[in-house]
GROMACS .gro file of C-alpha atoms in nm:
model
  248
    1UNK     CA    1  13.414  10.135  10.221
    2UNK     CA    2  13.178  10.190   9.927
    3UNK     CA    3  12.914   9.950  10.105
    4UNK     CA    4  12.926  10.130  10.414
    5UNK     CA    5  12.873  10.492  10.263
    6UNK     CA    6  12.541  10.312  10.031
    7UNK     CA    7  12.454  10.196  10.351
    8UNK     CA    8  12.467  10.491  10.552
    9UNK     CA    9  12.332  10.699  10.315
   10UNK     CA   10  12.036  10.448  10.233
   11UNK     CA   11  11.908  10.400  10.620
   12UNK     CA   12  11.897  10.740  10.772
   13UNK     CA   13  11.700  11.015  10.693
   14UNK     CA   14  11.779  11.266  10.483
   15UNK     CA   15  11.810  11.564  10.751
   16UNK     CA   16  12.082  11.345  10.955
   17UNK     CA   17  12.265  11.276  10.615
   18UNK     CA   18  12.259  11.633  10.553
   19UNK     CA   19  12.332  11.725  10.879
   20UNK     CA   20  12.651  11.495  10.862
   21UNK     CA   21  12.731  11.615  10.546
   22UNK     CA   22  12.780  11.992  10.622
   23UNK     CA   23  12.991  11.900  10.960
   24UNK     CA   24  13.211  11.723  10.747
   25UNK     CA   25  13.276  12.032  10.548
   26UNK     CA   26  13.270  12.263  10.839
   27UNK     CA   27  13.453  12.118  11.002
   28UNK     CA   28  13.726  11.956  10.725
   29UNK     CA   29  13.836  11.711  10.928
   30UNK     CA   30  13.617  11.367  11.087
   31UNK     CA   31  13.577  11.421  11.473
   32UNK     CA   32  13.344  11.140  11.560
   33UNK     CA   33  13.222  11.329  11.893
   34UNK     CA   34  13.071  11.634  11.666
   35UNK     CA   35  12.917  11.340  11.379
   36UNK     CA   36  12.762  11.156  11.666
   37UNK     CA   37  12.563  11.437  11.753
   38UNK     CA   38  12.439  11.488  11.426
   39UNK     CA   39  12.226  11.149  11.422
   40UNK     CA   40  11.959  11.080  11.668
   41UNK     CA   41  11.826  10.682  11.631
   42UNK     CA   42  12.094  10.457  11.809
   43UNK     CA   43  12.120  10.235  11.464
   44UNK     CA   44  12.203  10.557  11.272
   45UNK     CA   45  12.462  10.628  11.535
   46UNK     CA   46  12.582  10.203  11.502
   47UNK     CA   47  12.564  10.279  11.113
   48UNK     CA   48  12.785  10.620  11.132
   49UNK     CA   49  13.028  10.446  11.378
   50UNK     CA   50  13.118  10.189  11.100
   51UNK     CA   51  13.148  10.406  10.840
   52UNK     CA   52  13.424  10.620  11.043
   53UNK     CA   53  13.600  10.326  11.098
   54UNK     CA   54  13.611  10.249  10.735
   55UNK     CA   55  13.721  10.609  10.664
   56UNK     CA   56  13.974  10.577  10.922
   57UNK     CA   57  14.100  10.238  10.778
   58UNK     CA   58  14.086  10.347  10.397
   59UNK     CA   59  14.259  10.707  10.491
   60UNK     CA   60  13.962  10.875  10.392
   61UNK     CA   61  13.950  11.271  10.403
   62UNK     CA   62  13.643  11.455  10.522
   63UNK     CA   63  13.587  11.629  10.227
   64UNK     CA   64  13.602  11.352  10.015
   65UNK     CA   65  13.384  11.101  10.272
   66UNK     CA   66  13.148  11.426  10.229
   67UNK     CA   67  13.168  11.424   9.884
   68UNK     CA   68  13.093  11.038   9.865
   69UNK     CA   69  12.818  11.075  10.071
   70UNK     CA   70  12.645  11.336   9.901
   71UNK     CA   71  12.701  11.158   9.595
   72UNK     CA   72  12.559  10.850   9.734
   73UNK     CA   73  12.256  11.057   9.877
   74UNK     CA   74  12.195  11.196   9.496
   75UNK     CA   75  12.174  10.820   9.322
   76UNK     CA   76  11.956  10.714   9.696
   77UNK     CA   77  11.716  10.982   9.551
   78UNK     CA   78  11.664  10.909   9.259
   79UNK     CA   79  11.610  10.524   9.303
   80UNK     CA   80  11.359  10.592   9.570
   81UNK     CA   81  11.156  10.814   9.360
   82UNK     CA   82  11.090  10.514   9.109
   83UNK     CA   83  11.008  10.214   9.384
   84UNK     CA   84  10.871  10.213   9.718
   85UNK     CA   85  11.076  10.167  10.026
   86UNK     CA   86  11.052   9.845  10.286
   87UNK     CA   87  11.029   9.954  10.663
   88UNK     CA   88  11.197   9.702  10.925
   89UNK     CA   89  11.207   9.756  11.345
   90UNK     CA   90  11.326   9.496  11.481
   91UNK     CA   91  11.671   9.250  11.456
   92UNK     CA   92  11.878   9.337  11.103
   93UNK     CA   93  12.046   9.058  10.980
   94UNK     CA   94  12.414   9.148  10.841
   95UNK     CA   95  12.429   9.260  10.506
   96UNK     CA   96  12.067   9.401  10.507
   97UNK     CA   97  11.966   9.812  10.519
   98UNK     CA   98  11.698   9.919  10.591
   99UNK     CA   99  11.546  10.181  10.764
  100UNK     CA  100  11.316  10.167  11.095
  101UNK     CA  101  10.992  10.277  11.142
  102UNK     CA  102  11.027  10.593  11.352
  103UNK     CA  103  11.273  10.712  11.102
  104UNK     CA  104  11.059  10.712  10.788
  105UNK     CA  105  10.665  10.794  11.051
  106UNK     CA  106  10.940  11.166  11.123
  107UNK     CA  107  11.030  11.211  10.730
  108UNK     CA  108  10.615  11.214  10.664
  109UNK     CA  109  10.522  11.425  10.929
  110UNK     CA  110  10.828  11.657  10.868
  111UNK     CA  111  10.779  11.621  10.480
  112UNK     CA  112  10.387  11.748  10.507
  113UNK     CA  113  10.315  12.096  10.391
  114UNK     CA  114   9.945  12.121  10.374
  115UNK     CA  115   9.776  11.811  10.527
  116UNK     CA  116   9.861  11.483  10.732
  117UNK     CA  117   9.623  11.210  10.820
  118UNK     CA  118   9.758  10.941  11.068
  119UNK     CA  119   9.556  10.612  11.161
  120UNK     CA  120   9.649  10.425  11.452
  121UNK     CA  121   9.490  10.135  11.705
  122UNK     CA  122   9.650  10.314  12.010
  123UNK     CA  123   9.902  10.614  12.079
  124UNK     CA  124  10.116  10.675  12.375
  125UNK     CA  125  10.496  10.711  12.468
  126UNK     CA  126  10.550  10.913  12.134
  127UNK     CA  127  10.729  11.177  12.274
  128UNK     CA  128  10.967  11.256  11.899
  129UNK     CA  129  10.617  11.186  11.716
  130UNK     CA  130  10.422  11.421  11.961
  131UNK     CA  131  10.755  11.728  11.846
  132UNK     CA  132  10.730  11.664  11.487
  133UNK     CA  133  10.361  11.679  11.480
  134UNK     CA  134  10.359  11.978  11.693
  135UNK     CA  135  10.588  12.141  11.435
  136UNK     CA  136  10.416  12.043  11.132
  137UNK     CA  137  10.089  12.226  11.280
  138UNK     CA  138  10.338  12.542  11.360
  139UNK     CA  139  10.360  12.525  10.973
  140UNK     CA  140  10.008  12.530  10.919
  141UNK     CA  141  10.002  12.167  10.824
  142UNK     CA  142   9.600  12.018  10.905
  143UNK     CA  143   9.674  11.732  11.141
  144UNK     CA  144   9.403  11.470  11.138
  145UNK     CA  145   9.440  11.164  11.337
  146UNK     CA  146   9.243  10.890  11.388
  147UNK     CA  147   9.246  10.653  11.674
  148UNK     CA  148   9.051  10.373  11.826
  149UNK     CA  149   8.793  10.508  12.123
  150UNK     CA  150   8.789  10.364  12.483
  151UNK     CA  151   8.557  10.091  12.574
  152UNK     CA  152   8.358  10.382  12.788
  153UNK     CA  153   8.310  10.552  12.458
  154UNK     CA  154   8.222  10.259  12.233
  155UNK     CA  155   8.589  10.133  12.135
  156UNK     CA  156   8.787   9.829  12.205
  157UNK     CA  157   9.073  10.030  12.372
  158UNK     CA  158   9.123   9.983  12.739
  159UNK     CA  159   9.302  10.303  12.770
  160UNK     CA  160   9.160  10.640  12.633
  161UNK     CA  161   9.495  10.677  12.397
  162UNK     CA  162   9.294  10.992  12.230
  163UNK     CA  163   9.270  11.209  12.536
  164UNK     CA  164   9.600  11.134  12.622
  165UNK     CA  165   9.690  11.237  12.290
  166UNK     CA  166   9.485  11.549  12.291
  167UNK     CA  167   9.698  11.623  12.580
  168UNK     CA  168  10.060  11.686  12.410
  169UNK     CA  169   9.876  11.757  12.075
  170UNK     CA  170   9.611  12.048  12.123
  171UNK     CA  171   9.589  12.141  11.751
  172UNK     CA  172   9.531  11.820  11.591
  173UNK     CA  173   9.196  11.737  11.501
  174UNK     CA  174   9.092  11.389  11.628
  175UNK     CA  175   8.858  11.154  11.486
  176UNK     CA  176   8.667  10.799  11.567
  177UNK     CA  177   8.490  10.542  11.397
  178UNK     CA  178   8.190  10.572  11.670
  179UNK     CA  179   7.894  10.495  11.452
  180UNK     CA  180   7.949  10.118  11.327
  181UNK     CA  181   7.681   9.943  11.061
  182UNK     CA  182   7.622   9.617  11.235
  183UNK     CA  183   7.812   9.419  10.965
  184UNK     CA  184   8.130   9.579  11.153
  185UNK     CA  185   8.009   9.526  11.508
  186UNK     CA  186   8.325   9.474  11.770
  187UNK     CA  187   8.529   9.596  11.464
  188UNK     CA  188   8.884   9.816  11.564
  189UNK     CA  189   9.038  10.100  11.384
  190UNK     CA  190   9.359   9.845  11.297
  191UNK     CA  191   9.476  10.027  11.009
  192UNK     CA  192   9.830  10.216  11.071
  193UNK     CA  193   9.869  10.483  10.736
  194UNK     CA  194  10.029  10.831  10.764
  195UNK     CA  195   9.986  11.056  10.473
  196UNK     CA  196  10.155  11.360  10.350
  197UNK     CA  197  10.026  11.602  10.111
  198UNK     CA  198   9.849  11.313   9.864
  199UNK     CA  199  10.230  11.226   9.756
  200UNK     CA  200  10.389  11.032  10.075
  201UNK     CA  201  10.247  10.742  10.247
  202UNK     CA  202  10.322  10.506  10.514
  203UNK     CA  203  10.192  10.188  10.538
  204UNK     CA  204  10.269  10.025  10.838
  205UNK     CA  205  10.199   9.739  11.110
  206UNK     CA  206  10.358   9.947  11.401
  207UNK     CA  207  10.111  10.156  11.615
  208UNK     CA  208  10.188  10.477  11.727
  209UNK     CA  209  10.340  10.346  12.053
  210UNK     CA  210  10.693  10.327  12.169
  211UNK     CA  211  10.745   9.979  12.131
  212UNK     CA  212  10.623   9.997  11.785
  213UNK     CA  213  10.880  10.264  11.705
  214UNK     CA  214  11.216  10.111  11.857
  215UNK     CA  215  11.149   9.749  12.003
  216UNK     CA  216  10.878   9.567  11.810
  217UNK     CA  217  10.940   9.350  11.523
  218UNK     CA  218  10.743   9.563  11.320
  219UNK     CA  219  10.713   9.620  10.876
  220UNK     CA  220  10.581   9.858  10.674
  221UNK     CA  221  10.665  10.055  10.320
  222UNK     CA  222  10.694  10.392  10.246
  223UNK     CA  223  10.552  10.513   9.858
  224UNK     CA  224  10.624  10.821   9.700
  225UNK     CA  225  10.460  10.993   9.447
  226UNK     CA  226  10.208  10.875   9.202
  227UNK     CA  227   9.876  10.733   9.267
  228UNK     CA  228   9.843  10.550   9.581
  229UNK     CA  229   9.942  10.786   9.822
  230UNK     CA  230   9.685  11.006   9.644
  231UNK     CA  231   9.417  10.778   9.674
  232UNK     CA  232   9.442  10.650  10.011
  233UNK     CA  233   9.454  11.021  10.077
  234UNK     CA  234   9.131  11.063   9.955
  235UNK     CA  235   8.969  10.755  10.087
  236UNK     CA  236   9.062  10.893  10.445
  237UNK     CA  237   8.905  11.231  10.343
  238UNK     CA  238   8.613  11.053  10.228
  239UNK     CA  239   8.558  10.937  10.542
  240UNK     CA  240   8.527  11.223  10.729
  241UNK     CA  241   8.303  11.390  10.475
  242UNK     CA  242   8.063  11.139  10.449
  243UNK     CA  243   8.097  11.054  10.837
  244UNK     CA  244   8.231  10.743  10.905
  245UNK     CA  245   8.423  10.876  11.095
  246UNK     CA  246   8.339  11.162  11.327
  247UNK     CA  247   8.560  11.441  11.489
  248UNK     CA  248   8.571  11.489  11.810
   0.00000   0.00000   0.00000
């Protein structure tokens, strides 16, 4: 029982938890129809299913699987404050938690305040991406993205992912690497970061596609705090400021 709860509480993001948290207590008593709703991902839902059925077996109240879980969620916390977090799409193999990459890209975006850069090859079929974005810049959040350019424009990309983009997402700023020192000739934009606010970033092999999000076999790690997410913050920033990359 104890193992499902860590693992529950460990893999989905910390809106769901506290989303399933507060039906629990609402509702003081587990009705699996009303917690199902309360989770979005399908692994989250696979996750919450098991942990019911553990309730269920163990004779588990709601307040007290609430009370577990919030507990849980508290020690979660704290851990991840101190060491980064692995990122895993793809198969699970039993006895492993982890959670996917759509999951933590939504806890950035939704976690940003001020300002959010995002780096990606290509971008397309985002459509929970495109609402959380749209939502950050409702909060006044500075959306920068950059994206690989078409091969009309210069870029490697068969498909003109930024205008599509532009499309769903008309107050982010975009930005390409269009000027390239011939050292760098035929180079990509391959890098796939999303920072928050200097003190969340993402670090990822999943483009902002999809596939990438749900299907792929894709890793990636997730740091809070501290330096790095600070200075890759800044090296992004750099970049538009001394124009290597240029808004478009």
């Amino acid at each position: 029982m104890h193992r499902c709860v860590v693992e529950f509480a460990t893999t989905v993001s910390k809106g769901a938890l506290r989303s399933v948290v507060d039906a629990l207590i609402e509702l003081g008593e587990i009705n699996e129809i009303v917690l199902q709703h309360r989770v979005t991902h399908y692994h989250s839902k696979e996750l919450l299913r098991r942990l019911l059925r553990e309730a269920a077996v163990h004779h588990i109240s709601a307040p007290r699987l609430a009370g577990m879980l919030e507990g849980a969620s508290c020690v979660v916390e704290y851990y991840q404050e101190l060491s980064p977090e692995l990122v895993w799409t793809g198969p699970v193999p039993a006895g492993t938690a982890t959670r996917q990459t759509e999951q933590v890209m939504l806890e950035v975006i939704r976690g940003a305040r001020k300002r959010l850069f995002l780096t990606s090859f290509v971008a397309y079929k985002v459509d929970r991406i495109v609402i959380a974005l749209n939502e950050a810049a409702d909060r006044g959040v500075d959306v920068k993205i950059l994206l690989e350019s078409s091969e009309d424009k210069g870029g490697n990309l068969s498909m003109d992912s930024v205008s599509l983009m532009r499309g769903v997402l008309p107050r982010a700023r975009f930005y390409a690497w269009q000027i390239r020192p011939e050292e760098f000739t035929g180079g990509s934009v391959h890098a796939k970061v999303a920072v928050a606010d200097d003190r969340l970033a993402f670090i990822t092999s999943a483009n902002l596609t999809g596939y990438a999000m749900e299907r792929n076999m894709e890793a990636g790690v997730l740091l809070r705090g501290g330096e790095h997410p600070r200075k890759l913050a800044d090296y992004l920033e750099s970049m538009v400021s001394t124009g290597v990359v240029e808004e478009l």
